[in-house]
Amino acid sequence: MKIIVRYLATEALTASLFVFTALMTLFALFDLINELDSLGKGGYGFWRILLYVTLSVPGHLYELLPVAALIGTLVALSRLVENSEFTIMLVSGLSMRRIAGYLMLIGLLFTALTLVFGEIIAPASERYAEQMKLKATNALVAQAFRSGLWVRDDHDFINVREVTPDGGLRDINVYSFDDQFRLQRIYRAASGEFVQGSVWHLKQIDETRFTASGISVAHTAESQWQSVLTPSIMNVLLVAPEKMSAMNLWEYIQHLHANNQPSKRYEIALWSKLIYPFAAPIMILLALPFAYHRPRAGSVSTRVFAGIMLGLGYHLFNRLFAYIGLLNDWPALMSAIVPTIGFLLLGIVLLRRVSRQ
């Protein structure tokens, strides 16, 4: 049995590696064509474009690992069926369920790879790629509003007009209110640099205070400022929620909850990050009923093509269902887990159908 498991694993991993290579080449080519529109802006030359495309590869790998595992396993199993090796395994005493169990164990390796890329490699590479591009093109981090970035910190409302790629702040405005939401202070700074913890070093500060006795204005050249605004929160501006690590998503969700702000999109992204790695064993389970066929069961290429379309359909449906859940305000866990559960049940049904034949 160990020999059979090793053989299945070798065949599936080898075929999946070729699929990974083909898909990554295709996606890297698309990224390269897309980035050529920015060629020549500032210092964004061809070599920086190649670096940006290279740094985007881990993000694509994370998204495509389950699909590539399905296609690779489909190709490997179809080859075994064509060479009658799969039939010999069944005749020697292996059942379809045991083979499915072995394949899902192999799928746990893809789960581990998905976790590594999704939690460690992809978020860091995506963030560095965006920072590098913004610096090279002399651009600023995109803002949610024309007036800049807005963040709530208890009774303070923070407005930052510009966020530089290295995490610096420009044109900072802090509006402080009391418990009855009466304006108490307006704090303005020309620029700010992060020091450590939750402390910022501000320059050229103008402070306006509103008291019962009147209005007072003070100017300070430099000052320390403690705020909930930290580089981890600023990273949200650089990387889409779906490409953030689960830890960063959790921290940002807690920040949004503390300030009574909507967090549904980030909650869906967090649950998706926790569930998505386990899609790889499910995709491999789906490969088995599509790869196995009998002489009168139809064309091999048609079945393989149907299996590939099913895998791509999972990837698209997973994204679509998350957006539908966000629009309809469904529970975050439901929006993230329903596609995966649905495809798992489909795989079990198809496997039982094949086993009865």
PDB file of C-alpha atoms in Angstrom, residues 8-313:
ATOM      1  CA  LEU A   8      -0.058   7.994  -6.816  1.00  0.00           C
ATOM      2  CA  ALA A   9       1.569  10.921  -5.035  1.00  0.00           C
ATOM      3  CA  THR A  10       4.471  11.043  -7.493  1.00  0.00           C
ATOM      4  CA  GLU A  11       2.184  10.939 -10.516  1.00  0.00           C
ATOM      5  CA  ALA A  12      -0.219  13.559  -9.127  1.00  0.00           C
ATOM      6  CA  LEU A  13       2.510  15.943  -7.940  1.00  0.00           C
ATOM      7  CA  THR A  14       4.497  15.663 -11.174  1.00  0.00           C
ATOM      8  CA  ALA A  15       1.450  16.403 -13.324  1.00  0.00           C
ATOM      9  CA  SER A  16       0.389  19.242 -11.006  1.00  0.00           C
ATOM     10  CA  LEU A  17       3.859  20.793 -11.247  1.00  0.00           C
ATOM     11  CA  PHE A  18       3.530  20.989 -15.033  1.00  0.00           C
ATOM     12  CA  VAL A  19       0.081  22.524 -14.643  1.00  0.00           C
ATOM     13  CA  PHE A  20       1.420  25.081 -12.147  1.00  0.00           C
ATOM     14  CA  THR A  21       4.171  26.028 -14.566  1.00  0.00           C
ATOM     15  CA  ALA A  22       1.742  26.461 -17.459  1.00  0.00           C
ATOM     16  CA  LEU A  23      -0.764  28.495 -15.453  1.00  0.00           C
ATOM     17  CA  MET A  24       1.897  30.706 -13.867  1.00  0.00           C
ATOM     18  CA  THR A  25       3.462  31.405 -17.254  1.00  0.00           C
ATOM     19  CA  LEU A  26       0.053  32.377 -18.613  1.00  0.00           C
ATOM     20  CA  PHE A  27      -0.854  34.625 -15.687  1.00  0.00           C
ATOM     21  CA  ALA A  28       2.603  36.223 -15.599  1.00  0.00           C
ATOM     22  CA  LEU A  29       2.234  37.024 -19.290  1.00  0.00           C
ATOM     23  CA  PHE A  30      -1.135  38.682 -18.642  1.00  0.00           C
ATOM     24  CA  ASP A  31       0.369  40.708 -15.772  1.00  0.00           C
ATOM     25  CA  LEU A  32       3.285  41.767 -17.944  1.00  0.00           C
ATOM     26  CA  ILE A  33       0.987  42.958 -20.733  1.00  0.00           C
ATOM     27  CA  ASN A  34      -1.144  44.835 -18.209  1.00  0.00           C
ATOM     28  CA  GLU A  35       1.858  46.559 -16.595  1.00  0.00           C
ATOM     29  CA  LEU A  36       3.315  47.694 -19.910  1.00  0.00           C
ATOM     30  CA  ASP A  37       0.757  50.522 -19.859  1.00  0.00           C
ATOM     31  CA  SER A  38       2.717  52.043 -16.943  1.00  0.00           C
ATOM     32  CA  LEU A  39       6.128  51.632 -18.611  1.00  0.00           C
ATOM     33  CA  GLY A  40       8.152  54.847 -18.415  1.00  0.00           C
ATOM     34  CA  LYS A  41       6.178  56.503 -15.622  1.00  0.00           C
ATOM     35  CA  GLY A  42       8.784  57.952 -13.282  1.00  0.00           C
ATOM     36  CA  GLY A  43      11.391  55.266 -12.622  1.00  0.00           C
ATOM     37  CA  TYR A  44       9.083  52.384 -13.503  1.00  0.00           C
ATOM     38  CA  GLY A  45      11.214  50.731 -16.158  1.00  0.00           C
ATOM     39  CA  PHE A  46      11.079  47.304 -17.751  1.00  0.00           C
ATOM     40  CA  TRP A  47      13.175  45.609 -15.044  1.00  0.00           C
ATOM     41  CA  ARG A  48      10.926  46.982 -12.308  1.00  0.00           C
ATOM     42  CA  ILE A  49       7.928  45.675 -14.251  1.00  0.00           C
ATOM     43  CA  LEU A  50       9.517  42.225 -14.334  1.00  0.00           C
ATOM     44  CA  LEU A  51      10.123  42.462 -10.578  1.00  0.00           C
ATOM     45  CA  TYR A  52       6.502  43.474 -10.015  1.00  0.00           C
ATOM     46  CA  VAL A  53       5.240  40.541 -12.120  1.00  0.00           C
ATOM     47  CA  THR A  54       7.548  38.142 -10.269  1.00  0.00           C
ATOM     48  CA  LEU A  55       6.309  39.369  -6.888  1.00  0.00           C
ATOM     49  CA  SER A  56       2.716  38.843  -8.031  1.00  0.00           C
ATOM     50  CA  VAL A  57       3.305  35.140  -8.755  1.00  0.00           C
ATOM     51  CA  PRO A  58       2.838  33.916  -5.131  1.00  0.00           C
ATOM     52  CA  GLY A  59      -0.607  35.531  -5.033  1.00  0.00           C
ATOM     53  CA  HIS A  60      -1.620  33.695  -8.196  1.00  0.00           C
ATOM     54  CA  LEU A  61      -0.193  30.458  -6.847  1.00  0.00           C
ATOM     55  CA  TYR A  62      -2.327  30.761  -3.732  1.00  0.00           C
ATOM     56  CA  GLU A  63      -5.477  31.282  -5.800  1.00  0.00           C
ATOM     57  CA  LEU A  64      -4.766  28.557  -8.342  1.00  0.00           C
ATOM     58  CA  LEU A  65      -3.291  25.789  -6.161  1.00  0.00           C
ATOM     59  CA  PRO A  66      -6.607  23.900  -5.714  1.00  0.00           C
ATOM     60  CA  VAL A  67      -7.493  24.245  -9.405  1.00  0.00           C
ATOM     61  CA  ALA A  68      -4.023  23.169 -10.504  1.00  0.00           C
ATOM     62  CA  ALA A  69      -4.190  20.207  -8.088  1.00  0.00           C
ATOM     63  CA  LEU A  70      -7.468  19.137  -9.703  1.00  0.00           C
ATOM     64  CA  ILE A  71      -6.168  19.426 -13.257  1.00  0.00           C
ATOM     65  CA  GLY A  72      -2.875  17.727 -12.424  1.00  0.00           C
ATOM     66  CA  THR A  73      -4.596  14.850 -10.633  1.00  0.00           C
ATOM     67  CA  LEU A  74      -7.063  14.504 -13.502  1.00  0.00           C
ATOM     68  CA  VAL A  75      -4.236  14.200 -16.013  1.00  0.00           C
ATOM     69  CA  ALA A  76      -2.309  11.745 -13.835  1.00  0.00           C
ATOM     70  CA  LEU A  77      -5.310   9.494 -13.126  1.00  0.00           C
ATOM     71  CA  SER A  78      -6.442   9.549 -16.753  1.00  0.00           C
ATOM     72  CA  ARG A  79      -2.987   8.357 -17.776  1.00  0.00           C
ATOM     73  CA  LEU A  80      -3.177   5.533 -15.219  1.00  0.00           C
ATOM     74  CA  VAL A  81      -6.624   4.536 -16.501  1.00  0.00           C
ATOM     75  CA  GLU A  82      -5.443   4.553 -20.109  1.00  0.00           C
ATOM     76  CA  ASN A  83      -2.481   2.307 -19.224  1.00  0.00           C
ATOM     77  CA  SER A  84      -4.776  -0.058 -17.252  1.00  0.00           C
ATOM     78  CA  GLU A  85      -2.744   0.596 -14.098  1.00  0.00           C
ATOM     79  CA  PHE A  86      -5.800   1.935 -12.308  1.00  0.00           C
ATOM     80  CA  THR A  87      -7.745  -1.220 -13.177  1.00  0.00           C
ATOM     81  CA  ILE A  88      -4.933  -3.348 -11.766  1.00  0.00           C
ATOM     82  CA  MET A  89      -5.133  -1.391  -8.489  1.00  0.00           C
ATOM     83  CA  LEU A  90      -8.863  -2.111  -8.268  1.00  0.00           C
ATOM     84  CA  VAL A  91      -8.396  -5.791  -9.111  1.00  0.00           C
ATOM     85  CA  SER A  92      -5.656  -6.125  -6.479  1.00  0.00           C
ATOM     86  CA  GLY A  93      -8.165  -5.274  -3.752  1.00  0.00           C
ATOM     87  CA  LEU A  94      -8.207  -1.466  -3.562  1.00  0.00           C
ATOM     88  CA  SER A  95     -11.638   0.118  -3.473  1.00  0.00           C
ATOM     89  CA  MET A  96     -12.562   3.475  -4.964  1.00  0.00           C
ATOM     90  CA  ARG A  97     -13.102   4.856  -1.471  1.00  0.00           C
ATOM     91  CA  ARG A  98      -9.617   3.841  -0.315  1.00  0.00           C
ATOM     92  CA  ILE A  99      -8.057   5.364  -3.404  1.00  0.00           C
ATOM     93  CA  ALA A 100     -10.085   8.521  -2.758  1.00  0.00           C
ATOM     94  CA  GLY A 101      -8.788   8.539   0.834  1.00  0.00           C
ATOM     95  CA  TYR A 102      -5.189   8.246  -0.352  1.00  0.00           C
ATOM     96  CA  LEU A 103      -5.683  11.033  -2.852  1.00  0.00           C
ATOM     97  CA  MET A 104      -7.188  13.330  -0.220  1.00  0.00           C
ATOM     98  CA  LEU A 105      -4.185  12.657   2.006  1.00  0.00           C
ATOM     99  CA  ILE A 106      -2.013  13.774  -0.893  1.00  0.00           C
ATOM    100  CA  GLY A 107      -4.265  16.823  -1.111  1.00  0.00           C
ATOM    101  CA  LEU A 108      -3.228  17.804   2.428  1.00  0.00           C
ATOM    102  CA  LEU A 109       0.192  18.618   1.006  1.00  0.00           C
ATOM    103  CA  PHE A 110      -1.468  21.126  -1.287  1.00  0.00           C
ATOM    104  CA  THR A 111      -3.354  22.430   1.747  1.00  0.00           C
ATOM    105  CA  ALA A 112      -0.056  23.060   3.537  1.00  0.00           C
ATOM    106  CA  LEU A 113       1.370  24.831   0.470  1.00  0.00           C
ATOM    107  CA  THR A 114      -1.763  26.960   0.179  1.00  0.00           C
ATOM    108  CA  LEU A 115      -1.455  27.987   3.838  1.00  0.00           C
ATOM    109  CA  VAL A 116       2.218  28.904   3.435  1.00  0.00           C
ATOM    110  CA  PHE A 117       1.620  30.990   0.328  1.00  0.00           C
ATOM    111  CA  GLY A 118      -1.604  32.537   1.624  1.00  0.00           C
ATOM    112  CA  GLU A 119      -0.364  33.464   5.105  1.00  0.00           C
ATOM    113  CA  ILE A 120       3.347  34.157   4.695  1.00  0.00           C
ATOM    114  CA  ILE A 121       4.638  34.587   1.157  1.00  0.00           C
ATOM    115  CA  ALA A 122       1.804  36.138  -0.877  1.00  0.00           C
ATOM    116  CA  PRO A 123       0.780  38.970   1.537  1.00  0.00           C
ATOM    117  CA  ALA A 124       4.394  40.120   1.959  1.00  0.00           C
ATOM    118  CA  SER A 125       5.215  39.920  -1.762  1.00  0.00           C
ATOM    119  CA  GLU A 126       1.998  41.709  -2.776  1.00  0.00           C
ATOM    120  CA  ARG A 127       2.651  44.511  -0.282  1.00  0.00           C
ATOM    121  CA  TYR A 128       6.259  44.925  -1.404  1.00  0.00           C
ATOM    122  CA  ALA A 129       5.227  44.874  -5.075  1.00  0.00           C
ATOM    123  CA  GLU A 130       2.680  47.663  -4.562  1.00  0.00           C
ATOM    124  CA  GLN A 131       5.114  49.739  -2.501  1.00  0.00           C
ATOM    125  CA  MET A 132       7.813  49.353  -5.135  1.00  0.00           C
ATOM    126  CA  LYS A 133       5.456  50.346  -7.946  1.00  0.00           C
ATOM    127  CA  LEU A 134       4.105  53.368  -6.087  1.00  0.00           C
ATOM    128  CA  LYS A 135       7.609  54.603  -5.288  1.00  0.00           C
ATOM    129  CA  ALA A 136       8.822  54.069  -8.841  1.00  0.00           C
ATOM    130  CA  THR A 137       5.856  55.904 -10.385  1.00  0.00           C
ATOM    131  CA  ASN A 138       5.953  58.681  -7.733  1.00  0.00           C
ATOM    132  CA  ALA A 139       2.355  57.868  -6.907  1.00  0.00           C
ATOM    133  CA  LEU A 140       0.433  58.005  -3.667  1.00  0.00           C
ATOM    134  CA  VAL A 141      -1.576  55.265  -2.034  1.00  0.00           C
ATOM    135  CA  ALA A 142      -5.135  55.297  -3.402  1.00  0.00           C
ATOM    136  CA  GLN A 143      -7.694  56.801  -1.056  1.00  0.00           C
ATOM    137  CA  ALA A 144     -11.277  55.758  -0.397  1.00  0.00           C
ATOM    138  CA  PHE A 145     -12.533  59.365  -0.613  1.00  0.00           C
ATOM    139  CA  ARG A 146     -11.450  62.531  -2.387  1.00  0.00           C
ATOM    140  CA  SER A 147     -10.793  64.090   1.003  1.00  0.00           C
ATOM    141  CA  GLY A 148      -8.351  61.296   1.883  1.00  0.00           C
ATOM    142  CA  LEU A 149      -8.307  58.469   4.387  1.00  0.00           C
ATOM    143  CA  TRP A 150     -10.684  58.602   7.354  1.00  0.00           C
ATOM    144  CA  VAL A 151     -10.180  56.562  10.541  1.00  0.00           C
ATOM    145  CA  ARG A 152     -12.129  56.700  13.797  1.00  0.00           C
ATOM    146  CA  ASP A 153     -10.299  56.382  17.116  1.00  0.00           C
ATOM    147  CA  ASP A 154     -12.868  56.500  19.936  1.00  0.00           C
ATOM    148  CA  HIS A 155     -13.928  60.187  20.026  1.00  0.00           C
ATOM    149  CA  ASP A 156     -11.281  61.259  17.515  1.00  0.00           C
ATOM    150  CA  PHE A 157     -11.855  61.349  13.767  1.00  0.00           C
ATOM    151  CA  ILE A 158      -8.569  61.202  11.848  1.00  0.00           C
ATOM    152  CA  ASN A 159      -8.245  62.465   8.293  1.00  0.00           C
ATOM    153  CA  VAL A 160      -5.037  61.838   6.309  1.00  0.00           C
ATOM    154  CA  ARG A 161      -4.949  63.480   2.902  1.00  0.00           C
ATOM    155  CA  GLU A 162      -1.934  61.587   1.566  1.00  0.00           C
ATOM    156  CA  VAL A 163      -0.292  58.269   2.452  1.00  0.00           C
ATOM    157  CA  THR A 164       3.122  57.656   0.934  1.00  0.00           C
ATOM    158  CA  PRO A 165       4.227  54.153  -0.192  1.00  0.00           C
ATOM    159  CA  ASP A 166       6.730  53.909   2.691  1.00  0.00           C
ATOM    160  CA  GLY A 167       3.941  54.457   5.233  1.00  0.00           C
ATOM    161  CA  GLY A 168       4.474  58.161   5.850  1.00  0.00           C
ATOM    162  CA  LEU A 169       1.553  60.550   6.343  1.00  0.00           C
ATOM    163  CA  ARG A 170       0.983  64.009   4.910  1.00  0.00           C
ATOM    164  CA  ASP A 171      -1.573  66.655   5.798  1.00  0.00           C
ATOM    165  CA  ILE A 172      -2.991  65.059   8.954  1.00  0.00           C
ATOM    166  CA  ASN A 173      -6.157  66.397  10.598  1.00  0.00           C
ATOM    167  CA  VAL A 174      -7.536  65.117  13.908  1.00  0.00           C
ATOM    168  CA  TYR A 175     -10.986  66.238  15.074  1.00  0.00           C
ATOM    169  CA  SER A 176     -11.618  65.513  18.768  1.00  0.00           C
ATOM    170  CA  PHE A 177     -15.138  65.457  20.240  1.00  0.00           C
ATOM    171  CA  ASP A 178     -16.492  65.056  23.763  1.00  0.00           C
ATOM    172  CA  ASP A 179     -19.138  62.550  24.906  1.00  0.00           C
ATOM    173  CA  GLN A 180     -21.896  64.789  23.504  1.00  0.00           C
ATOM    174  CA  PHE A 181     -19.991  64.994  20.200  1.00  0.00           C
ATOM    175  CA  ARG A 182     -19.141  68.662  20.616  1.00  0.00           C
ATOM    176  CA  LEU A 183     -15.951  69.667  18.845  1.00  0.00           C
ATOM    177  CA  GLN A 184     -13.161  70.168  21.385  1.00  0.00           C
ATOM    178  CA  ARG A 185      -9.988  70.316  19.334  1.00  0.00           C
ATOM    179  CA  ILE A 186      -8.625  70.364  15.787  1.00  0.00           C
ATOM    180  CA  TYR A 187      -5.104  69.000  15.478  1.00  0.00           C
ATOM    181  CA  ARG A 188      -3.270  69.556  12.181  1.00  0.00           C
ATOM    182  CA  ALA A 189       0.188  68.330  11.161  1.00  0.00           C
ATOM    183  CA  ALA A 190       2.080  68.721   7.903  1.00  0.00           C
ATOM    184  CA  SER A 191       3.648  65.254   8.005  1.00  0.00           C
ATOM    185  CA  GLY A 192       4.154  62.215  10.199  1.00  0.00           C
ATOM    186  CA  GLU A 193       6.510  59.238  10.433  1.00  0.00           C
ATOM    187  CA  PHE A 194       5.859  56.041  12.369  1.00  0.00           C
ATOM    188  CA  VAL A 195       8.170  55.467  15.364  1.00  0.00           C
ATOM    189  CA  GLN A 196       7.067  52.279  17.163  1.00  0.00           C
ATOM    190  CA  GLY A 197       4.102  50.705  18.898  1.00  0.00           C
ATOM    191  CA  SER A 198       1.330  53.221  18.230  1.00  0.00           C
ATOM    192  CA  VAL A 199       3.489  56.366  18.291  1.00  0.00           C
ATOM    193  CA  TRP A 200       3.983  58.779  15.372  1.00  0.00           C
ATOM    194  CA  HIS A 201       6.470  61.632  15.050  1.00  0.00           C
ATOM    195  CA  LEU A 202       4.624  64.682  13.683  1.00  0.00           C
ATOM    196  CA  LYS A 203       6.077  67.895  12.239  1.00  0.00           C
ATOM    197  CA  GLN A 204       4.675  71.412  11.856  1.00  0.00           C
ATOM    198  CA  ILE A 205       1.660  71.090  14.119  1.00  0.00           C
ATOM    199  CA  ASP A 206      -1.166  73.590  14.541  1.00  0.00           C
ATOM    200  CA  GLU A 207      -3.561  72.904  17.413  1.00  0.00           C
ATOM    201  CA  THR A 208      -6.889  74.714  17.791  1.00  0.00           C
ATOM    202  CA  ARG A 209      -8.824  74.261  21.060  1.00  0.00           C
ATOM    203  CA  PHE A 210     -12.460  75.167  21.663  1.00  0.00           C
ATOM    204  CA  THR A 211     -13.302  75.923  25.306  1.00  0.00           C
ATOM    205  CA  ALA A 212     -15.960  77.842  27.210  1.00  0.00           C
ATOM    206  CA  SER A 213     -13.562  80.752  27.571  1.00  0.00           C
ATOM    207  CA  GLY A 214     -12.836  80.960  23.862  1.00  0.00           C
ATOM    208  CA  ILE A 215     -10.646  79.616  21.052  1.00  0.00           C
ATOM    209  CA  SER A 216      -6.896  79.170  21.398  1.00  0.00           C
ATOM    210  CA  VAL A 217      -4.337  78.340  18.707  1.00  0.00           C
ATOM    211  CA  ALA A 218      -0.843  76.941  19.260  1.00  0.00           C
ATOM    212  CA  HIS A 219       1.981  75.981  16.900  1.00  0.00           C
ATOM    213  CA  THR A 220       4.596  73.284  17.574  1.00  0.00           C
ATOM    214  CA  ALA A 221       7.511  72.302  15.349  1.00  0.00           C
ATOM    215  CA  GLU A 222       7.578  68.622  16.392  1.00  0.00           C
ATOM    216  CA  SER A 223       5.576  66.347  18.660  1.00  0.00           C
ATOM    217  CA  GLN A 224       4.817  62.699  19.480  1.00  0.00           C
ATOM    218  CA  TRP A 225       1.313  61.455  18.674  1.00  0.00           C
ATOM    219  CA  GLN A 226      -0.242  58.209  19.882  1.00  0.00           C
ATOM    220  CA  SER A 227      -2.979  56.808  17.650  1.00  0.00           C
ATOM    221  CA  VAL A 228      -4.806  53.633  16.697  1.00  0.00           C
ATOM    222  CA  LEU A 229      -3.497  54.274  13.184  1.00  0.00           C
ATOM    223  CA  THR A 230      -0.567  51.876  12.636  1.00  0.00           C
ATOM    224  CA  PRO A 231       1.350  50.493   9.630  1.00  0.00           C
ATOM    225  CA  SER A 232      -0.660  47.250   9.847  1.00  0.00           C
ATOM    226  CA  ILE A 233      -3.832  49.275   9.278  1.00  0.00           C
ATOM    227  CA  MET A 234      -2.118  51.273   6.528  1.00  0.00           C
ATOM    228  CA  ASN A 235      -1.297  48.016   4.739  1.00  0.00           C
ATOM    229  CA  VAL A 236      -5.018  47.618   4.092  1.00  0.00           C
ATOM    230  CA  LEU A 237      -4.652  50.404   1.529  1.00  0.00           C
ATOM    231  CA  LEU A 238      -1.984  48.478  -0.379  1.00  0.00           C
ATOM    232  CA  VAL A 239      -3.351  44.919  -0.443  1.00  0.00           C
ATOM    233  CA  ALA A 240      -6.900  43.778  -1.190  1.00  0.00           C
ATOM    234  CA  PRO A 241      -8.635  41.999   1.734  1.00  0.00           C
ATOM    235  CA  GLU A 242      -8.596  38.701  -0.168  1.00  0.00           C
ATOM    236  CA  LYS A 243      -4.771  38.878  -0.354  1.00  0.00           C
ATOM    237  CA  MET A 244      -4.127  39.868   3.250  1.00  0.00           C
ATOM    238  CA  SER A 245      -2.983  37.367   5.862  1.00  0.00           C
ATOM    239  CA  ALA A 246      -5.512  36.033   8.350  1.00  0.00           C
ATOM    240  CA  MET A 247      -3.656  37.746  11.218  1.00  0.00           C
ATOM    241  CA  ASN A 248      -3.813  41.178   9.558  1.00  0.00           C
ATOM    242  CA  LEU A 249      -7.463  40.641   8.717  1.00  0.00           C
ATOM    243  CA  TRP A 250      -8.244  39.716  12.324  1.00  0.00           C
ATOM    244  CA  GLU A 251      -6.456  42.807  13.674  1.00  0.00           C
ATOM    245  CA  TYR A 252      -8.236  45.102  11.240  1.00  0.00           C
ATOM    246  CA  ILE A 253     -11.639  43.543  11.994  1.00  0.00           C
ATOM    247  CA  GLN A 254     -11.059  44.159  15.704  1.00  0.00           C
ATOM    248  CA  HIS A 255     -10.206  47.771  14.917  1.00  0.00           C
ATOM    249  CA  LEU A 256     -13.416  48.175  12.895  1.00  0.00           C
ATOM    250  CA  HIS A 257     -15.509  46.565  15.656  1.00  0.00           C
ATOM    251  CA  ALA A 258     -13.965  48.834  18.290  1.00  0.00           C
ATOM    252  CA  ASN A 259     -15.041  51.870  16.266  1.00  0.00           C
ATOM    253  CA  ASN A 260     -18.489  50.554  15.279  1.00  0.00           C
ATOM    254  CA  GLN A 261     -17.606  50.402  11.583  1.00  0.00           C
ATOM    255  CA  PRO A 262     -18.814  47.816   9.027  1.00  0.00           C
ATOM    256  CA  SER A 263     -16.504  44.839   8.695  1.00  0.00           C
ATOM    257  CA  LYS A 264     -18.503  42.258   6.709  1.00  0.00           C
ATOM    258  CA  ARG A 265     -16.173  42.238   3.681  1.00  0.00           C
ATOM    259  CA  TYR A 266     -13.129  41.624   5.877  1.00  0.00           C
ATOM    260  CA  GLU A 267     -14.949  38.940   7.884  1.00  0.00           C
ATOM    261  CA  ILE A 268     -15.820  37.095   4.670  1.00  0.00           C
ATOM    262  CA  ALA A 269     -12.199  37.421   3.534  1.00  0.00           C
ATOM    263  CA  LEU A 270     -10.991  36.045   6.895  1.00  0.00           C
ATOM    264  CA  TRP A 271     -13.264  32.991   6.784  1.00  0.00           C
ATOM    265  CA  SER A 272     -12.295  32.408   3.161  1.00  0.00           C
ATOM    266  CA  LYS A 273      -8.611  32.460   4.137  1.00  0.00           C
ATOM    267  CA  LEU A 274      -9.287  29.808   6.767  1.00  0.00           C
ATOM    268  CA  ILE A 275     -11.432  27.579   4.543  1.00  0.00           C
ATOM    269  CA  TYR A 276      -9.862  27.945   1.090  1.00  0.00           C
ATOM    270  CA  PRO A 277      -6.726  25.820   1.777  1.00  0.00           C
ATOM    271  CA  PHE A 278      -8.960  22.779   2.379  1.00  0.00           C
ATOM    272  CA  ALA A 279     -10.378  23.106  -1.131  1.00  0.00           C
ATOM    273  CA  ALA A 280      -7.355  21.255  -2.545  1.00  0.00           C
ATOM    274  CA  PRO A 281      -8.293  17.796  -1.127  1.00  0.00           C
ATOM    275  CA  ILE A 282     -11.879  18.377  -2.284  1.00  0.00           C
ATOM    276  CA  MET A 283     -10.718  19.226  -5.804  1.00  0.00           C
ATOM    277  CA  ILE A 284      -8.594  16.079  -5.870  1.00  0.00           C
ATOM    278  CA  LEU A 285     -11.616  14.065  -4.697  1.00  0.00           C
ATOM    279  CA  LEU A 286     -13.569  15.493  -7.647  1.00  0.00           C
ATOM    280  CA  ALA A 287     -10.799  14.413 -10.018  1.00  0.00           C
ATOM    281  CA  LEU A 288     -11.339  10.711  -9.307  1.00  0.00           C
ATOM    282  CA  PRO A 289     -14.882  10.249 -10.724  1.00  0.00           C
ATOM    283  CA  PHE A 290     -14.038  12.356 -13.772  1.00  0.00           C
ATOM    284  CA  ALA A 291     -10.762  10.555 -14.505  1.00  0.00           C
ATOM    285  CA  TYR A 292     -12.107   7.022 -14.076  1.00  0.00           C
ATOM    286  CA  HIS A 293     -14.095   5.764 -17.052  1.00  0.00           C
ATOM    287  CA  ARG A 294     -15.146   2.594 -18.776  1.00  0.00           C
ATOM    288  CA  PRO A 295     -14.787   1.925 -22.492  1.00  0.00           C
ATOM    289  CA  ARG A 296     -18.447   2.821 -23.143  1.00  0.00           C
ATOM    290  CA  ALA A 297     -18.579   5.763 -20.721  1.00  0.00           C
ATOM    291  CA  GLY A 298     -17.727   8.338 -23.355  1.00  0.00           C
ATOM    292  CA  SER A 299     -14.672  10.198 -24.584  1.00  0.00           C
ATOM    293  CA  VAL A 300     -11.793  10.576 -22.132  1.00  0.00           C
ATOM    294  CA  SER A 301     -11.040  14.105 -23.316  1.00  0.00           C
ATOM    295  CA  THR A 302     -14.668  15.142 -22.754  1.00  0.00           C
ATOM    296  CA  ARG A 303     -14.644  13.891 -19.171  1.00  0.00           C
ATOM    297  CA  VAL A 304     -11.293  15.519 -18.422  1.00  0.00           C
ATOM    298  CA  PHE A 305     -12.498  18.783 -19.939  1.00  0.00           C
ATOM    299  CA  ALA A 306     -15.663  18.626 -17.819  1.00  0.00           C
ATOM    300  CA  GLY A 307     -13.567  18.087 -14.702  1.00  0.00           C
ATOM    301  CA  ILE A 308     -11.347  21.057 -15.541  1.00  0.00           C
ATOM    302  CA  MET A 309     -14.375  23.283 -16.101  1.00  0.00           C
ATOM    303  CA  LEU A 310     -15.751  22.136 -12.749  1.00  0.00           C
ATOM    304  CA  GLY A 311     -12.532  23.173 -11.014  1.00  0.00           C
ATOM    305  CA  LEU A 312     -12.520  26.581 -12.679  1.00  0.00           C
ATOM    306  CA  GLY A 313     -16.216  26.860 -11.840  1.00  0.00           C
TER     307      GLY A 313
END
